[in-house]
Coordinates of C-alpha atoms and ligand atoms in Angstrom, one line a residue:
Chain A
M10 CA -17.9 68.7 10.2
S11 CA -18.5 65.1 10.7
T12 CA -21.9 63.6 10.2
E13 CA -21.3 60.3 11.9
Q14 CA -24.2 58.4 13.2
P15 CA -24.4 56.2 16.3
G16 CA -22.3 53.2 15.9
A17 CA -19.6 55.0 13.9
V18 CA -16.0 54.2 15.0
P19 CA -14.3 57.1 16.7
P20 CA -10.8 58.1 15.6
E21 CA -7.7 56.7 17.2
H22 CA -6.1 58.8 20.0
P23 CA -2.8 60.4 19.0
D24 CA 0.2 59.6 21.2
R25 CA 0.9 63.1 22.3
L26 CA -1.0 66.3 22.0
W27 CA 0.8 68.9 24.1
D28 CA 3.9 69.4 26.3
S29 CA 3.8 69.7 30.1
P30 CA 6.1 72.6 30.9
E31 CA 7.2 73.6 34.4
P32 CA 5.3 76.7 35.5
R33 CA 7.2 80.0 35.1
G34 CA 7.2 82.7 37.8
S35 CA 5.0 85.1 35.8
Y36 CA 2.7 85.3 32.8
D37 CA 0.7 88.0 31.1
V38 CA -2.5 86.0 31.7
V39 CA -3.1 83.2 34.1
I40 CA -6.3 81.2 33.5
V41 CA -7.6 79.4 36.6
G42 CA -9.1 76.0 35.7
G43 CA -8.3 73.7 32.7
G44 CA -11.7 72.8 31.3
G45 CA -13.0 73.5 27.8
H46 CA -13.7 77.1 28.5
A47 CA -10.2 77.8 29.8
L48 CA -8.6 76.0 26.8
A49 CA -10.8 77.8 24.3
T50 CA -10.0 81.1 25.9
A51 CA -6.3 80.4 25.8
Y52 CA -6.6 79.4 22.1
Y53 CA -8.5 82.5 21.0
L54 CA -6.2 84.8 23.2
A55 CA -3.2 83.4 21.3
R56 CA -4.8 83.1 17.8
D57 CA -6.9 86.3 17.6
H58 CA -5.2 88.7 20.0
G59 CA -1.6 87.7 19.8
I60 CA -1.4 87.1 23.6
T61 CA 0.6 83.9 24.0
D62 CA 2.3 84.4 27.4
V63 CA -0.5 82.5 28.9
A64 CA -0.7 79.7 31.5
V65 CA -3.7 77.5 32.1
L66 CA -3.6 76.1 35.6
E67 CA -5.6 73.0 36.3
K68 CA -5.8 71.4 39.7
G69 CA -6.5 67.9 38.4
W70 CA -6.0 66.6 34.9
L71 CA -6.8 68.7 31.9
A72 CA -10.5 68.9 31.1
G73 CA -11.2 66.3 33.8
G74 CA -14.0 68.4 35.4
N75 CA -17.4 69.1 33.8
M76 CA -15.7 69.0 30.4
A77 CA -15.3 65.2 30.8
R78 CA -18.7 64.7 32.5
N79 CA -21.3 66.5 30.4
T80 CA -23.8 65.0 28.1
T81 CA -22.4 67.0 25.2
I82 CA -25.6 68.6 23.9
I83 CA -25.1 71.6 21.7
R84 CA -27.9 73.9 20.7
S85 CA -28.7 77.7 20.6
N86 CA -32.5 77.8 20.9
Y87 CA -32.6 79.9 24.1
L88 CA -35.4 82.4 24.5
L89 CA -33.9 85.9 24.9
E90 CA -31.9 88.0 22.4
E91 CA -28.9 88.2 24.7
S92 CA -28.7 84.4 24.9
A93 CA -29.4 83.9 21.2
G94 CA -26.4 86.2 20.6
I95 CA -23.8 84.3 22.5
Y96 CA -25.1 80.7 22.0
E97 CA -25.7 81.2 18.3
H98 CA -22.2 82.7 17.9
S99 CA -21.0 79.6 19.6
L100 CA -22.9 77.2 17.4
K101 CA -21.5 79.0 14.3
L102 CA -18.0 78.4 15.7
W103 CA -18.8 74.8 16.3
E104 CA -19.8 74.5 12.6
G105 CA -16.2 75.4 11.6
L106 CA -14.3 74.1 14.6
E107 CA -13.0 70.9 13.2
E108 CA -11.3 72.7 10.3
D109 CA -10.1 75.5 12.7
L110 CA -8.5 73.2 15.1
G111 CA -7.4 70.6 12.5
Y112 CA -8.6 67.9 14.8
P113 CA -11.6 65.6 14.7
I114 CA -14.3 66.6 17.3
L115 CA -17.1 64.4 15.9
F116 CA -19.6 67.3 15.8
S117 CA -22.8 65.7 14.7
Q118 CA -25.7 68.0 13.9
R119 CA -28.4 65.5 14.5
G120 CA -31.0 68.0 15.9
V121 CA -32.5 68.5 19.3
L122 CA -36.1 68.0 20.3
N123 CA -37.4 69.7 23.5
L124 CA -40.6 67.9 24.3
A125 CA -43.8 69.6 25.6
H126 CA -46.0 67.7 28.0
S127 CA -48.5 70.3 29.1
L128 CA -50.4 73.2 27.6
Q129 CA -48.0 75.6 29.3
D130 CA -45.1 73.7 27.8
V131 CA -46.7 74.0 24.3
R132 CA -47.2 77.8 24.7
D133 CA -43.6 78.2 26.0
G134 CA -42.3 76.1 23.2
V135 CA -44.2 77.9 20.4
R136 CA -43.1 81.2 21.8
R137 CA -39.5 80.1 21.9
V138 CA -39.7 78.9 18.3
N139 CA -41.0 82.3 17.2
A140 CA -38.3 84.1 19.3
N141 CA -35.6 81.9 17.8
R142 CA -36.7 82.7 14.3
L143 CA -36.7 86.4 15.0
N144 CA -33.2 86.0 16.3
G145 CA -32.0 84.1 13.2
V146 CA -31.8 80.8 15.0
D147 CA -33.2 77.7 13.2
A148 CA -36.3 76.4 15.0
E149 CA -39.5 74.4 14.2
W150 CA -42.6 73.5 16.1
L151 CA -43.5 69.8 15.6
G152 CA -46.7 68.0 16.5
P153 CA -46.6 64.5 18.1
E154 CA -46.6 62.7 14.8
E155 CA -43.7 64.8 13.5
V156 CA -41.8 64.1 16.7
K157 CA -42.3 60.4 15.9
E158 CA -40.9 60.9 12.4
V159 CA -37.8 62.6 13.8
C160 CA -37.3 60.1 16.6
P161 CA -39.4 56.9 16.1
I162 CA -38.6 55.5 19.6
V163 CA -40.4 58.3 21.5
E164 CA -43.7 57.2 23.0
V165 CA -46.3 59.7 21.6
S166 CA -49.5 58.0 22.5
P167 CA -52.0 60.4 24.2
D168 CA -52.5 57.8 26.9
A169 CA -48.8 57.9 28.0
R170 CA -48.0 59.0 31.5
H171 CA -46.2 62.0 30.1
P172 CA -48.1 62.7 26.8
V173 CA -46.1 64.4 24.1
L174 CA -48.1 67.3 22.9
G175 CA -45.4 68.6 20.6
A176 CA -41.8 69.7 20.6
T177 CA -39.4 72.4 19.6
Y178 CA -36.9 71.2 17.1
Q179 CA -33.5 72.7 16.2
P180 CA -32.1 70.8 13.3
R181 CA -28.6 72.4 13.5
A182 CA -28.2 71.3 17.2
G183 CA -26.4 68.2 18.1
I184 CA -23.5 66.6 20.0
A185 CA -19.7 66.5 19.8
R186 CA -17.1 64.4 21.5
H187 CA -16.2 66.4 24.6
D188 CA -12.8 65.0 25.3
H189 CA -11.8 65.5 21.6
V190 CA -13.0 69.1 21.8
A191 CA -10.8 69.7 24.8
W192 CA -7.8 68.0 23.3
G193 CA -8.3 69.9 20.0
F194 CA -8.2 73.3 21.8
A195 CA -5.4 72.2 24.1
R196 CA -3.2 71.1 21.2
A197 CA -3.9 74.2 19.2
A198 CA -3.3 76.5 22.2
A199 CA 0.0 74.7 23.1
A200 CA 1.2 75.0 19.5
L201 CA 0.8 78.8 19.8
G202 CA 2.9 78.9 23.0
V203 CA 0.3 78.6 25.8
H204 CA 1.5 76.7 28.9
L205 CA -0.9 74.0 30.0
I206 CA -0.1 73.1 33.6
E207 CA -1.8 70.2 35.3
H208 CA -1.9 69.2 39.0
C209 CA -1.5 72.9 39.9
E210 CA -4.3 74.1 42.2
V211 CA -4.8 77.8 42.7
T212 CA -5.2 78.3 46.4
G213 CA -5.5 82.1 46.4
V214 CA -5.6 85.2 44.2
E215 CA -3.4 88.0 45.5
V216 CA -4.9 91.4 45.3
A217 CA -3.0 94.6 46.1
G218 CA -4.2 98.2 45.5
G219 CA -7.5 96.9 44.0
R220 CA -5.6 94.9 41.4
A221 CA -5.0 91.2 40.9
R222 CA -1.2 90.6 41.0
A223 CA -0.6 86.9 41.3
V224 CA -2.0 83.5 42.2
R225 CA -0.8 81.2 44.9
T226 CA -0.7 77.6 43.8
T227 CA 0.3 74.2 45.0
R228 CA 3.3 74.6 42.7
G229 CA 4.4 78.1 43.9
R230 CA 3.4 81.7 43.5
I231 CA 2.8 82.9 39.9
S232 CA 2.5 86.6 39.2
A233 CA 0.2 87.7 36.4
D234 CA -1.0 91.0 34.8
R235 CA -4.4 89.4 34.4
V236 CA -6.1 86.6 36.2
A237 CA -9.0 84.9 34.4
L238 CA -11.3 82.5 36.3
C239 CA -12.6 79.5 34.5
A240 CA -13.2 77.3 37.4
A241 CA -16.8 76.2 36.7
G242 CA -18.2 74.6 39.9
H243 CA -15.5 76.1 42.1
S244 CA -15.7 79.7 41.0
S245 CA -17.1 80.9 44.4
V246 CA -14.3 79.2 46.2
V247 CA -11.5 80.8 44.1
A248 CA -13.2 84.2 43.8
R249 CA -13.6 84.4 47.6
T250 CA -9.8 84.4 48.0
A251 CA -9.8 87.7 46.1
G252 CA -12.5 89.1 48.4
L253 CA -15.1 88.7 45.6
A254 CA -18.5 87.2 46.3
L255 CA -20.4 85.7 43.3
P256 CA -24.1 85.1 43.0
L257 CA -23.7 81.3 42.5
Q258 CA -24.6 78.1 44.1
S259 CA -22.8 74.8 43.4
H260 CA -24.7 71.6 42.8
A261 CA -24.0 68.1 41.8
L262 CA -25.3 67.3 38.3
Q263 CA -25.4 63.6 37.3
A264 CA -25.4 61.7 34.0
L265 CA -25.1 58.1 33.1
V266 CA -24.6 55.8 30.1
S267 CA -26.1 52.5 29.1
D268 CA -24.4 49.5 27.6
L269 CA -23.8 49.6 23.9
L270 CA -26.8 49.4 21.7
E271 CA -27.5 49.2 18.0
P272 CA -28.2 52.6 16.5
V273 CA -31.8 53.3 17.7
H274 CA -31.8 57.0 18.6
P275 CA -31.1 59.4 15.7
T276 CA -31.4 62.7 17.4
V277 CA -31.3 64.3 20.9
V278 CA -34.4 64.4 23.0
M279 CA -34.8 66.6 26.1
S280 CA -37.7 66.8 28.4
N281 CA -37.6 69.6 31.0
A282 CA -40.9 68.7 32.6
V283 CA -40.0 65.1 33.4
H284 CA -36.3 65.7 33.6
V285 CA -34.4 63.5 31.3
Y286 CA -32.4 64.1 28.2
V287 CA -31.1 61.4 25.9
S288 CA -28.8 60.9 23.0
Q289 CA -26.9 58.0 21.6
A290 CA -23.1 58.3 21.6
H291 CA -21.1 57.6 18.5
K292 CA -20.1 54.2 19.9
G293 CA -23.7 53.3 20.8
E294 CA -24.2 54.0 24.5
L295 CA -27.3 55.9 25.5
V296 CA -26.2 59.1 27.3
M297 CA -28.7 60.4 29.8
G298 CA -28.8 63.4 32.0
A299 CA -31.1 64.6 34.8
G300 CA -31.7 67.7 36.9
V301 CA -29.3 68.9 39.6
D302 CA -29.4 67.6 43.1
A303 CA -31.3 70.1 45.3
C304 CA -28.8 70.9 47.9
N305 CA -25.5 72.7 47.5
S306 CA -22.6 70.3 47.0
Y307 CA -19.0 70.1 45.9
R308 CA -19.0 66.3 45.8
Q309 CA -18.6 64.8 42.3
R310 CA -21.3 62.3 43.0
G311 CA -25.0 62.8 43.2
A312 CA -27.9 61.2 45.0
F313 CA -29.4 57.9 43.8
H314 CA -33.0 59.0 44.0
V315 CA -32.3 61.5 41.3
I316 CA -31.1 58.7 39.0
E317 CA -34.2 56.7 39.9
R318 CA -36.5 59.5 39.0
Q319 CA -34.7 60.1 35.8
M320 CA -34.8 56.5 34.8
A321 CA -38.5 56.3 35.5
A322 CA -39.1 59.3 33.2
A323 CA -36.9 57.8 30.5
L324 CA -38.8 54.6 30.5
E325 CA -42.1 56.3 30.1
L326 CA -40.9 58.3 27.2
F327 CA -38.8 55.5 25.6
P328 CA -40.4 52.1 26.5
V329 CA -37.7 50.5 24.2
F330 CA -35.1 51.3 26.9
A331 CA -36.6 48.8 29.3
R332 CA -34.0 46.2 28.6
A333 CA -31.0 48.5 28.5
H334 CA -28.6 48.4 31.5
V335 CA -27.0 51.3 33.3
L336 CA -23.3 50.9 32.9
R337 CA -21.8 53.9 34.7
T338 CA -23.1 57.0 36.6
W339 CA -21.1 60.0 37.6
A340 CA -21.6 63.7 38.5
G341 CA -20.0 67.0 38.0
V342 CA -20.2 70.2 40.1
V343 CA -21.9 73.0 38.3
D344 CA -22.3 76.6 39.5
V345 CA -25.8 77.9 39.0
S346 CA -26.7 81.6 38.8
P347 CA -30.1 83.2 39.9
D348 CA -31.2 83.8 36.3
A349 CA -29.9 80.6 34.8
S350 CA -27.5 82.6 32.7
P351 CA -23.7 82.8 32.8
V352 CA -21.5 85.6 34.3
V353 CA -18.8 86.6 31.9
G354 CA -16.8 89.8 32.2
L355 CA -15.0 92.2 34.5
T356 CA -15.1 92.3 38.3
P357 CA -14.6 95.1 40.8
V358 CA -11.0 93.9 41.1
D359 CA -8.9 95.3 38.2
G360 CA -7.2 92.6 36.2
L361 CA -9.5 89.9 37.6
Y362 CA -12.1 88.4 35.1
V363 CA -14.9 85.9 35.6
N364 CA -16.4 83.3 33.4
C365 CA -18.8 81.2 35.5
G366 CA -22.4 80.4 36.2
W367 CA -22.8 78.3 33.0
G368 CA -24.5 75.9 35.3
T369 CA -25.9 72.8 33.6
G370 CA -25.4 74.1 30.0
G371 CA -22.0 75.5 29.3
F372 CA -20.5 72.8 27.1
K373 CA -22.4 74.1 24.1
A374 CA -20.9 77.5 24.8
T375 CA -17.3 76.3 24.9
P376 CA -16.0 78.0 21.7
G377 CA -18.3 81.0 22.0
A378 CA -17.5 81.6 25.7
G379 CA -13.8 81.3 25.1
W380 CA -14.0 83.6 22.1
C381 CA -15.9 86.3 24.0
Y382 CA -13.8 85.9 27.2
A383 CA -10.6 86.2 25.2
H384 CA -11.8 89.5 23.7
T385 CA -12.8 90.7 27.2
I386 CA -9.4 89.9 28.7
A387 CA -7.5 91.3 25.7
H388 CA -9.3 94.6 25.6
G389 CA -10.2 95.0 29.3
E390 CA -13.8 95.3 28.3
P391 CA -16.5 92.9 27.3
H392 CA -17.4 92.1 23.7
P393 CA -21.0 93.2 22.9
L394 CA -22.0 89.5 22.9
N395 CA -21.0 89.0 26.5
A396 CA -21.7 92.6 27.8
P397 CA -25.3 91.6 28.9
F398 CA -23.8 88.8 31.1
S399 CA -22.0 91.2 33.5
L400 CA -21.9 90.8 37.2
E401 CA -23.6 94.2 37.5
R402 CA -26.8 92.9 36.2
F403 CA -27.7 91.6 39.6
T404 CA -27.6 95.2 40.9
T405 CA -29.1 96.9 37.9
G406 CA -31.8 94.3 37.6
A407 CA -31.2 93.6 33.9
L408 CA -31.3 89.9 34.5
V409 CA -31.2 87.5 31.5
D410 CA -33.8 85.1 32.8
E411 CA -33.4 81.9 30.9
H412 CA -35.0 79.4 33.3
G413 CA -37.5 78.4 30.8
A414 CA -35.0 77.6 28.0
A415 CA -32.2 76.3 30.2
A416 CA -33.8 72.8 29.9
V417 CA -32.7 71.6 33.3
A418 CA -34.5 72.7 36.4
H419 CA -32.4 74.3 39.0
Chain B
M7 CA -28.9 60.0 49.2
L8 CA -28.6 61.8 52.5
L9 CA -29.9 60.4 55.7
I10 CA -31.2 63.5 57.4
P11 CA -32.1 63.5 61.1
C12 CA -35.2 65.6 61.5
P13 CA -35.2 67.2 65.0
W14 CA -38.7 66.0 65.5
C15 CA -38.9 62.7 63.6
G16 CA -35.4 61.3 63.6
P17 CA -33.4 60.1 60.6
R18 CA -35.2 59.9 57.3
D19 CA -34.3 59.6 53.7
E20 CA -33.5 62.8 51.8
T21 CA -36.5 62.1 49.5
E22 CA -38.8 63.2 52.4
F23 CA -37.3 66.6 52.5
R24 CA -37.3 69.9 50.6
Y25 CA -34.2 72.0 50.5
G26 CA -34.4 75.7 51.5
G27 CA -30.9 77.0 50.9
Q28 CA -28.8 79.1 53.3
A29 CA -30.1 79.5 56.9
H30 CA -30.1 82.7 58.9
V31 CA -30.8 85.1 56.0
A32 CA -32.9 87.7 57.7
Y33 CA -35.4 89.9 55.8
P34 CA -34.0 93.4 55.7
G35 CA -35.1 95.3 58.9
D36 CA -35.7 98.6 57.0
P37 CA -36.3 97.6 53.4
A38 CA -36.9 101.2 52.2
A39 CA -33.4 102.2 53.4
L40 CA -31.6 99.6 51.2
S41 CA -29.4 100.7 48.3
D42 CA -29.5 98.7 45.0
E43 CA -26.3 97.0 46.0
E44 CA -27.8 95.9 49.3
W45 CA -30.9 94.6 47.6
A46 CA -28.8 92.7 45.2
R47 CA -26.9 91.1 48.1
Y48 CA -30.2 90.2 49.9
L49 CA -31.9 88.8 46.8
F50 CA -29.1 87.1 44.8
F51 CA -26.1 86.5 46.9
R52 CA -25.8 83.5 49.2
D53 CA -22.8 81.8 50.7
N54 CA -21.5 78.9 48.7
P55 CA -18.8 77.5 50.8
R56 CA -16.9 74.2 50.2
G57 CA -17.2 72.9 53.7
P58 CA -19.6 73.4 56.6
F59 CA -22.8 75.3 55.6
A60 CA -25.8 76.3 57.7
E61 CA -28.9 75.6 55.6
R62 CA -32.6 75.1 55.9
W63 CA -34.6 71.9 55.2
S64 CA -38.3 71.2 55.4
H65 CA -39.5 67.7 56.3
A66 CA -42.1 68.0 53.6
A67 CA -43.3 64.3 53.6
G68 CA -43.2 64.0 57.4
C69 CA -43.9 66.5 60.1
R70 CA -43.8 69.4 57.5
R71 CA -41.7 71.5 59.8
W72 CA -38.7 73.6 58.8
F73 CA -35.4 73.2 60.6
N74 CA -31.7 74.1 60.2
A75 CA -28.7 71.8 59.6
V76 CA -25.0 72.3 59.4
R77 CA -23.8 70.1 56.5
D78 CA -20.4 69.8 55.0
T79 CA -20.8 70.5 51.2
A80 CA -17.5 68.7 50.4
S81 CA -18.2 65.5 52.3
G82 CA -22.0 65.4 52.7
E83 CA -21.7 64.8 56.4
I84 CA -24.3 66.4 58.6
H85 CA -22.7 67.9 61.7
A86 CA -25.8 69.1 63.5
V87 CA -29.5 69.8 63.1
Y88 CA -31.4 72.4 65.2
R89 CA -34.8 74.0 65.4
P90 CA -35.8 77.4 64.1
G91 CA -34.9 80.1 66.5
E92 CA -32.1 78.1 68.0
P93 CA -28.6 79.5 67.4
R94 CA -26.2 77.7 65.1
P95 CA -24.4 75.1 67.2
V96 CA -20.6 75.0 67.4
T97 CA -19.5 72.1 65.3
P98 CA -16.0 70.6 65.0
Ligands
FAD506 C1 -23.5 65.7 34.2 C2 -23.4 67.0 33.4 C3 -24.1 67.1 32.1 C4 -24.0 68.3 31.4 N1 -24.5 68.3 30.2 C5 -24.3 69.4 29.4 C6 -24.9 69.4 28.0 O1 -25.4 68.4 27.6 N2 -24.7 70.5 27.3 C7 -24.1 71.6 27.8 O2 -24.0 72.6 27.1 N3 -23.5 71.6 29.0 C8 -23.6 70.5 29.8 N4 -23.1 70.5 31.1 C9 -22.4 71.7 31.6 C10 -21.0 71.9 31.1 O3 -20.3 70.7 31.3 C11 -20.3 73.1 31.9 O4 -21.1 74.2 31.9 C12 -19.0 73.4 31.2 O5 -18.2 72.3 31.0 C13 -18.3 74.4 32.1 O6 -17.1 75.0 31.6 P1 -15.7 74.2 31.6 O7 -15.7 73.2 30.5 O8 -14.6 75.1 31.6 O9 -15.7 73.6 33.1 P2 -14.8 72.4 33.7 O10 -14.4 71.4 32.7 O11 -15.5 72.0 35.0 O12 -13.5 73.3 34.1 C14 -13.2 73.9 35.3 C15 -11.9 73.3 35.7 O13 -11.4 74.1 36.8 C16 -10.7 73.2 37.6 N5 -10.5 73.9 38.9 C17 -11.4 74.2 39.9 N6 -10.9 74.9 40.9 C18 -9.6 75.0 40.6 C19 -8.5 75.7 41.3 N7 -8.6 76.2 42.5 N8 -7.3 75.6 40.7 C20 -7.1 75.0 39.5 N9 -8.1 74.5 38.8 C21 -9.3 74.5 39.3 C22 -11.5 72.0 37.7 O14 -10.7 70.9 38.1 C23 -12.0 71.9 36.3 O15 -11.2 71.1 35.4 C24 -23.2 69.4 31.9 C25 -22.5 69.2 33.1 C26 -22.6 68.1 33.8 C27 -21.9 68.0 35.1
ZN507 ZN1 -40.0 65.7 60.8

């Protein structure tokens, strides 16, 4: 684990991390999408289950989707037991990932504050802290002065436009370098024999006799015993080609960075109520995210008024940012589920698996989701940790309603 | 930001509107007859196409009326807007 602070120099990029093989005509497992979840899944399939005849098919460049666009916040302080199970498992994997992969991922456990601005926020936050502790997740409730101690640049005056009445604090939470995480998984998976194939869009999943048999791609037909979707924002589009409807809506989610600053921000601050979350990257940029754009969208760009609102909130909370400049803004396409929890598991089509609906918060789950999904694919049944996140829950009504702890309004 | 042509007020900034999701989702005619699967479909499943999508908007900061639009979710282009009760127009 690296404990580098803002301003630390990131490691040099190696020249070459993986090969680019030509796609073969068939594989045991074809993974659709080449983001972090796909790469983690491929790695754990190979390492833990001995399944190495695996292809990861990415329509663009490897991990160029949400994996390259997120604000890299990692935490496990969700409310419900089911969520604590999978997110905390993921956080434990993060804690050993650098050694596992033999690759620097700059995981920095600098803690996360979730601010409370209303009495309701306070009650929800205290309840969440208690729930976290009962589930073995580290959590503390901090008053405004303690918030100031953890992050001196937060405005905690009671006269502020968004008064800080307290915050939940998870000290083990933090950030990691997202591209390094993807490259680390990619390199390790490729070394175990997994084929990583870029510029290969899956245009359809072939189903015959109730079973997935193959995928059609822009580089030809590839047959597969098992097809595993990891297509984040585009899950609905791919699943529909197999006749499968998913309870998802795709939205643009934006983020931005400032110019480089001296180390000023030692932790991660999230505010659900006013819709901004901020950390300082290792190099020194402030990294800020907002809520999703309201309407459905597959455009990797969001609306300007969302950024405006987010900046207004950021300035109220962090007056010190008034002189920072916005350097770049961008968006990803995230798929949001009705209960703000992911869908990971089997589908009514034999041999077709889904990992989707992580919405605005799936980066933190990258190792845990890949680990559970690999188990699900290898055994043809979910691991107990992802069993609650089945597609059936929308029929049985056993929803995992995490809207309150998801930290981004959808 | 989208420029949305309200059928009553004309083109206005997206910030004046509220989004209402997929259009033409009718409340079940005979709710008591629905199976669990059918309830799940009605409550939780909406179309999510990459391309033209018929959806609802409310001109919340203007005339406060609801209307429908056909918008391409891949390009953002609005092909048509129409009033409640009107059929979805044929768009290119
Ligand atoms: C702005 C923003 C901020 C975020 N901040 C956070 C955060 O702070 N913390 C957090 O935990 N999460 C965050 N997230 C969410 C997180 O990024 C996603 O939940 C997570 O990355 C999803 O898993 P993935 O990495 O596999 O997705 P992706 O990296 O999006 O992988 C999906 C891949 O599938 C490919 N694909 C799609 N269709 C096809 C096809 N037909 N054929 C082949 N390939 C296809 C795409 O090109 C893409 O590369 C954020 C997301 C965004 C956009
Ligand atoms: Zn109007």
